[in-house]
Coordinates of C-alpha atoms and ligand atoms in Angstrom, one line a residue:
M1 CA -8.1 -22.2 -3.9
N2 CA -11.8 -22.2 -4.2
I3 CA -13.6 -19.7 -2.7
T4 CA -16.8 -21.0 -1.0
I5 CA -19.8 -18.7 -1.1
T6 CA -22.7 -18.6 1.7
R7 CA -25.3 -16.3 0.9
T8 CA -27.3 -14.4 2.9
T9 CA -30.9 -15.4 3.9
T10 CA -31.8 -11.8 5.1
P11 CA -30.6 -9.2 2.4
K12 CA -30.5 -5.9 3.6
V13 CA -32.9 -2.9 2.5
K14 CA -30.5 -1.0 0.2
P15 CA -30.2 2.7 1.6
D16 CA -31.3 5.7 -0.1
Q17 CA -29.2 6.1 -3.2
N18 CA -29.3 9.8 -3.1
K19 CA -28.0 10.0 0.9
L20 CA -25.1 7.4 0.2
G21 CA -22.2 9.5 1.8
F22 CA -18.9 7.8 2.1
G23 CA -18.4 4.4 3.8
K24 CA -21.5 4.4 5.7
H25 CA -23.3 1.7 4.0
F26 CA -22.2 -1.9 3.5
T27 CA -23.3 -4.7 1.3
D28 CA -24.8 -7.9 2.1
H29 CA -21.4 -10.0 1.9
M30 CA -17.8 -9.6 2.6
F31 CA -14.7 -12.1 1.8
L32 CA -12.7 -13.5 4.3
M33 CA -9.6 -15.8 4.4
D34 CA -7.1 -16.6 7.0
Y35 CA -3.3 -17.3 7.6
N36 CA -1.2 -19.0 9.6
K37 CA 2.4 -20.5 9.5
E38 CA 1.2 -24.2 9.1
Q39 CA -1.3 -23.4 6.0
G40 CA -0.5 -20.2 4.8
W41 CA -3.5 -18.4 3.2
H42 CA -6.2 -20.8 3.7
D43 CA -10.3 -21.1 3.7
P44 CA -11.2 -18.1 1.4
R45 CA -15.0 -17.3 1.7
I46 CA -17.5 -15.2 1.0
V47 CA -20.3 -14.8 3.9
P48 CA -22.6 -12.7 5.0
F49 CA -21.7 -9.2 6.2
A50 CA -21.3 -9.5 10.1
D51 CA -19.2 -8.6 13.1
I52 CA -16.3 -10.6 13.5
S53 CA -15.0 -11.8 17.0
L54 CA -11.4 -11.7 18.1
S55 CA -9.5 -12.0 21.2
P56 CA -8.9 -8.4 22.8
A57 CA -5.2 -9.5 22.8
C58 CA -4.8 -9.4 19.4
A59 CA -1.7 -7.9 18.2
V60 CA -3.8 -5.3 15.7
F61 CA -5.5 -3.6 18.7
H62 CA -2.1 -3.0 20.5
Y63 CA 0.4 -2.4 17.8
A64 CA -1.3 -1.8 14.8
Q65 CA -0.3 -4.1 12.3
E66 CA -2.3 -4.0 9.6
M67 CA -2.7 -2.5 6.0
F68 CA -5.6 -1.5 3.7
E69 CA -6.5 -0.7 0.2
G70 CA -9.0 1.5 -1.3
M71 CA -10.6 0.9 -4.8
K72 CA -13.8 1.4 -6.7
A73 CA -16.4 -0.6 -8.9
Y74 CA -18.3 1.5 -11.7
K75 CA -21.1 0.9 -13.4
S76 CA -20.9 2.1 -17.4
P77 CA -23.8 3.5 -19.2
D78 CA -23.8 0.1 -21.0
G79 CA -24.3 -1.8 -18.1
R80 CA -20.7 -3.2 -17.6
N81 CA -19.1 -3.2 -14.2
L82 CA -15.7 -1.7 -14.4
L83 CA -12.4 -1.8 -11.9
F84 CA -9.7 1.0 -12.5
R85 CA -6.3 -0.4 -12.9
P86 CA -7.0 -2.9 -9.8
M87 CA -3.3 -4.7 -10.3
K88 CA -1.7 -1.5 -9.2
N89 CA -3.4 -1.4 -5.9
I90 CA -2.8 -5.2 -5.3
E91 CA 0.9 -4.8 -6.2
R92 CA 1.0 -1.8 -3.7
M93 CA -0.9 -3.9 -1.3
N94 CA 1.8 -6.3 -1.3
N95 CA 4.5 -3.5 -0.6
T96 CA 2.7 -2.4 2.4
N97 CA 2.6 -6.2 3.4
E98 CA 6.3 -6.2 3.1
R99 CA 7.0 -3.2 5.3
L100 CA 4.4 -4.3 7.9
C101 CA 6.0 -8.1 8.1
I102 CA 2.5 -9.3 6.9
P103 CA 2.5 -12.4 4.5
Q104 CA 2.2 -11.7 0.7
V105 CA -1.0 -12.3 -1.1
D106 CA -1.3 -14.0 -4.5
P107 CA -2.0 -11.1 -6.8
E108 CA -4.0 -12.8 -9.3
F109 CA -6.0 -14.7 -6.5
T110 CA -6.7 -11.3 -4.8
L111 CA -8.2 -9.8 -7.8
K112 CA -10.5 -12.9 -8.1
A113 CA -11.6 -12.7 -4.9
I114 CA -12.3 -8.9 -5.4
K115 CA -14.3 -9.6 -8.8
E116 CA -16.2 -12.8 -7.0
L117 CA -17.5 -10.7 -3.9
I118 CA -18.6 -7.8 -6.3
K119 CA -20.5 -10.6 -8.4
V120 CA -22.2 -11.8 -5.3
D121 CA -23.4 -8.0 -4.4
E122 CA -23.7 -6.8 -7.9
D123 CA -26.7 -5.2 -7.5
W124 CA -25.2 -3.1 -4.8
I125 CA -23.1 -1.0 -7.6
P126 CA -25.0 2.2 -7.7
V127 CA -26.1 3.3 -11.0
D128 CA -26.6 6.8 -11.2
D129 CA -23.8 9.3 -12.3
G130 CA -20.9 9.8 -10.1
K131 CA -22.1 7.1 -7.6
S132 CA -19.6 4.0 -7.3
L133 CA -18.9 1.0 -4.9
Y134 CA -16.1 1.5 -2.6
I135 CA -13.9 -1.5 -2.2
R136 CA -11.8 -1.9 1.2
P137 CA -9.5 -4.8 1.4
F138 CA -7.7 -5.0 4.6
I139 CA -5.3 -7.5 6.7
I140 CA -5.1 -7.4 10.3
A141 CA -2.7 -9.2 12.9
T142 CA -4.9 -11.6 14.8
D143 CA -2.3 -13.5 17.1
P144 CA -3.5 -13.2 20.8
F145 CA -0.3 -12.4 22.1
L146 CA 1.2 -8.9 23.8
G147 CA 4.5 -9.5 22.6
V148 CA 6.2 -7.0 20.1
H149 CA 6.7 -9.5 17.2
P150 CA 5.1 -9.8 13.8
S151 CA 1.9 -12.0 14.2
A152 CA 1.8 -15.5 13.5
S153 CA -1.6 -15.2 12.0
Y154 CA -3.8 -13.1 10.0
L155 CA -7.1 -12.4 8.7
F156 CA -7.6 -10.9 5.3
C157 CA -11.2 -9.1 4.7
I158 CA -12.9 -7.5 2.1
I159 CA -16.0 -5.0 2.4
L160 CA -18.0 -3.1 0.0
S161 CA -19.6 0.2 0.5
P162 CA -22.0 2.1 -1.8
V163 CA -20.8 5.6 -2.0
G164 CA -22.4 8.8 -3.4
A165 CA -21.1 11.4 -5.8
Y166 CA -18.0 13.0 -4.1
Y167 CA -18.9 16.3 -5.7
A168 CA -22.6 16.0 -5.5
E169 CA -22.8 20.0 -5.5
G170 CA -20.1 20.6 -8.3
I171 CA -16.5 20.7 -7.6
N172 CA -15.2 23.5 -5.1
P173 CA -11.8 24.0 -4.3
V174 CA -10.8 23.7 -1.0
K175 CA -8.8 25.4 1.5
I176 CA -5.5 23.9 2.7
Y177 CA -3.4 24.6 6.0
V178 CA 0.1 23.9 5.5
E179 CA 1.5 22.0 8.5
D180 CA 4.5 23.2 9.9
E181 CA 4.5 21.4 13.4
Y182 CA 3.2 17.8 13.1
V183 CA 4.5 15.8 10.4
R184 CA 3.3 12.7 8.5
A185 CA 6.0 10.5 7.5
V186 CA 9.9 10.4 7.0
K187 CA 12.4 8.6 5.0
G188 CA 12.8 5.1 6.3
G189 CA 9.3 5.1 8.1
T190 CA 6.0 3.8 6.8
G191 CA 5.0 6.8 4.4
F192 CA 4.5 4.8 1.3
A193 CA 2.4 2.1 3.0
K194 CA -1.1 2.2 3.0
T195 CA -1.5 1.5 7.0
G196 CA -3.8 2.6 9.8
G197 CA -0.9 3.8 11.9
N198 CA -0.2 6.5 9.1
Y199 CA -3.9 7.8 10.0
A200 CA -4.0 7.9 13.5
A201 CA -0.9 9.6 13.6
S202 CA -2.6 12.2 11.2
L203 CA -5.7 13.3 13.0
R204 CA -4.2 15.7 15.6
A205 CA -3.3 17.9 12.5
Q206 CA -6.4 17.4 10.4
E207 CA -8.3 18.4 13.8
K208 CA -6.4 21.6 14.1
A209 CA -6.5 22.4 10.4
E210 CA -10.5 22.3 10.8
K211 CA -10.5 24.0 13.7
L212 CA -9.0 27.0 11.9
G213 CA -11.5 26.6 9.0
Y214 CA -9.4 24.8 6.8
T215 CA -10.5 21.4 4.8
Q216 CA -6.9 19.4 4.5
V217 CA -3.6 19.6 5.6
L218 CA -0.6 19.8 3.2
W219 CA 1.9 17.7 4.6
L220 CA 5.8 18.8 4.6
D221 CA 8.6 16.6 4.8
G222 CA 9.8 15.5 8.3
I223 CA 13.5 16.5 8.2
H224 CA 13.3 20.2 6.9
H225 CA 9.6 20.8 7.2
E226 CA 10.3 22.2 3.8
Y227 CA 9.4 19.9 0.9
I228 CA 5.9 19.1 0.1
D229 CA 4.8 15.6 0.7
E230 CA 0.9 15.2 0.1
V231 CA -2.3 16.7 1.1
G232 CA -4.5 15.3 3.8
A233 CA -4.7 11.7 2.3
M234 CA -4.2 12.2 -1.4
N235 CA -1.1 13.0 -3.5
V236 CA -0.6 16.4 -4.7
F237 CA 0.1 18.4 -7.8
F238 CA 0.9 22.1 -8.7
L239 CA 0.7 23.8 -12.4
I240 CA 3.6 26.7 -12.2
D241 CA 4.4 28.2 -15.4
G242 CA 3.0 25.3 -17.6
E243 CA 4.9 22.7 -15.7
L244 CA 3.1 20.2 -13.7
I245 CA 5.0 19.4 -10.6
T246 CA 4.4 16.4 -7.9
P247 CA 6.6 15.2 -5.5
Q248 CA 8.7 12.5 -6.5
L249 CA 8.6 8.7 -4.7
E250 CA 11.1 8.7 -2.0
G251 CA 9.6 6.5 0.6
N252 CA 7.6 9.2 2.4
I253 CA 4.6 9.5 0.4
L254 CA 1.7 7.2 -0.9
P255 CA 2.1 6.0 -4.7
G256 CA -1.2 6.9 -5.8
V257 CA -2.6 4.9 -8.5
T258 CA -4.9 8.5 -9.4
R259 CA -1.3 10.1 -9.1
D260 CA 0.4 7.7 -11.7
S261 CA -2.9 8.1 -13.9
V262 CA -2.7 11.9 -13.8
I263 CA 0.9 11.8 -14.6
N264 CA 0.5 9.5 -17.6
L265 CA -2.5 11.4 -18.8
A266 CA -1.3 15.0 -18.6
R267 CA 1.9 13.8 -20.5
S268 CA -0.4 12.2 -23.3
M269 CA -2.2 15.7 -23.3
G270 CA 1.3 17.4 -24.0
V271 CA 2.0 19.0 -20.6
K272 CA 5.2 19.1 -19.3
V273 CA 5.3 16.5 -15.7
S274 CA 8.0 16.5 -13.2
E275 CA 8.6 14.6 -10.5
R276 CA 10.6 16.2 -8.2
R277 CA 11.3 17.7 -5.0
L278 CA 9.1 20.9 -4.7
S279 CA 9.9 23.5 -1.5
I280 CA 6.9 25.4 0.0
K281 CA 9.1 28.4 -0.6
E282 CA 9.3 27.3 -4.6
V283 CA 5.2 27.5 -4.4
V284 CA 4.9 30.9 -2.5
A285 CA 7.8 32.7 -4.9
A286 CA 5.8 31.3 -7.7
A287 CA 2.5 32.7 -6.5
E288 CA 4.1 36.2 -5.7
A289 CA 5.4 36.1 -9.4
G290 CA 2.2 35.3 -10.6
K291 CA 3.0 31.9 -11.8
L292 CA 1.3 29.5 -9.5
E293 CA -1.6 28.6 -11.9
E294 CA -3.3 25.4 -10.4
A295 CA -3.0 23.2 -7.5
F296 CA -4.9 20.0 -6.7
G297 CA -5.0 16.7 -4.8
S298 CA -5.5 13.4 -6.4
G299 CA -6.8 10.1 -4.8
T300 CA -9.5 7.2 -5.6
A301 CA -12.0 9.0 -3.4
A302 CA -12.0 12.6 -4.8
V303 CA -10.1 11.9 -8.2
I304 CA -9.1 15.6 -8.6
S305 CA -9.4 17.9 -5.6
P306 CA -8.5 21.6 -6.4
M307 CA -6.9 23.9 -3.9
G308 CA -8.3 27.2 -3.8
E309 CA -6.0 28.7 -0.9
L310 CA -3.2 27.6 1.1
N311 CA -2.5 29.0 4.4
V312 CA 1.5 29.2 5.0
E313 CA 2.4 30.4 8.3
G314 CA -0.7 32.7 8.4
K315 CA 0.0 33.9 4.8
K316 CA -3.0 33.3 2.8
I317 CA -2.4 32.3 -0.9
I318 CA -5.3 32.2 -3.4
I319 CA -4.7 29.7 -6.2
N320 CA -6.7 30.8 -9.5
E321 CA -9.2 33.2 -7.9
G322 CA -10.5 30.1 -5.8
K323 CA -12.0 28.4 -9.1
I324 CA -11.1 24.9 -10.6
G325 CA -8.5 25.2 -13.3
A326 CA -8.8 24.3 -16.9
L327 CA -6.4 21.4 -16.8
S328 CA -7.5 20.1 -13.5
Q329 CA -10.7 20.0 -14.9
K330 CA -9.8 18.6 -17.8
L331 CA -7.8 15.9 -16.0
Y332 CA -11.1 15.2 -13.7
D333 CA -13.1 14.7 -16.9
T334 CA -10.9 12.4 -18.5
L335 CA -10.1 10.0 -15.4
T336 CA -13.8 9.8 -14.5
G337 CA -14.6 9.2 -18.1
I338 CA -12.6 6.4 -18.2
Q339 CA -13.2 5.2 -14.9
W340 CA -17.2 5.1 -15.6
G341 CA -16.5 3.5 -18.9
K342 CA -17.9 6.6 -20.8
I343 CA -15.0 7.5 -22.9
K344 CA -12.4 5.4 -24.7
D345 CA -9.7 4.1 -22.7
E346 CA -6.5 4.2 -24.7
F347 CA -4.7 3.1 -21.7
G348 CA -5.9 -0.5 -21.2
W349 CA -6.7 1.0 -17.6
S350 CA -10.4 -0.2 -17.2
V351 CA -11.0 -3.9 -16.1
E352 CA -14.0 -5.7 -16.8
I353 CA -15.7 -8.0 -14.0
D354 CA -17.0 -10.8 -16.0
Ligands
LIG401 C1 -4.7 6.0 -0.7 C2 -3.7 7.2 -0.4 C3 -3.5 8.0 -1.4 C4 -4.5 8.3 -3.0 O1 -4.0 7.0 -3.5 P1 -4.6 6.4 -4.5 O2 -4.2 5.1 -5.1 O3 -4.9 7.5 -5.9 O4 -6.3 6.5 -4.1 C5 -2.6 9.2 -1.2 N1 -2.2 9.5 -0.2 C6 -2.5 8.7 0.9 C7 -1.8 8.9 2.3 C8 -3.3 7.6 0.8 O5 -3.5 7.0 1.8

């Protein structure tokens, strides 16, 4: 399939590079592609960024049949445009599609679409340290039909947003509220899928945590309210007595690309890494025994987000005196070094957009 390109005749004024924030500004173009039963995926096109017109009856508005992804393009000091393990995101995209009854996309073609779009909007990739171009592919169900049934038609869209450095003011560990009432996912549900419904269902707990003065929610499993799942929209790691522990992939947590990279990187540094069930009780006991050394979340946006405090049923646990730990810092420096093409990529994770 050939991607047709229609360039904008009215390029936008670029936003102030020092006030980018996250997901507020969008580039001049977007990628669109349609799906219907007769033609499959068809008419891939790069067009000027604009509103899209849909019937109010579209399935996505009523039953949330949709998926999304999140990844970044990075400008290296020598001017190359880099992606970080993009095929992992595309593979996950199809796993989400499968769960949500959305048709599969061709992985190679999807990578080509992402690269082509970025090439058209290349001058939107921020060059300053720590800044990047966030890539948001998503698919929505467009059937104008109120019956509860997988849609017969879909729209695949990719939009791009220049984003600021996540830690513009240095890495400050965040305070985490361990949620014991609301749950995010259960086995057999959609916890492993990157889909909007999971987020809609998480907002209430996030709001509650914020009201209590916490930045993020730590989710416990939906059945026992005991085993740790994730933190906010990040995977989670605890360094206990020299062992780096992260919950195993059992269907309720999102298989993060950053999570997988942290596991591989830590192992290459000689750290013992375990993917296993970890109960909040074990974390509390480790803290009381002075063995809880570090804790952090992992995800594309922040890369590594250290946790400085956990509130467990009103009890406050301070981790590493509220400061970023040595391993967290080393993982952050190495991962971001690879992503921005500043250090040697021994894993073959960087993919150049050429
Ligand atoms: C996207 C996401 C993550 C992190 O995944 P990365 O691929 O590392 O960005 C973790 N948890 C949830 C719920 C997510 O949506």
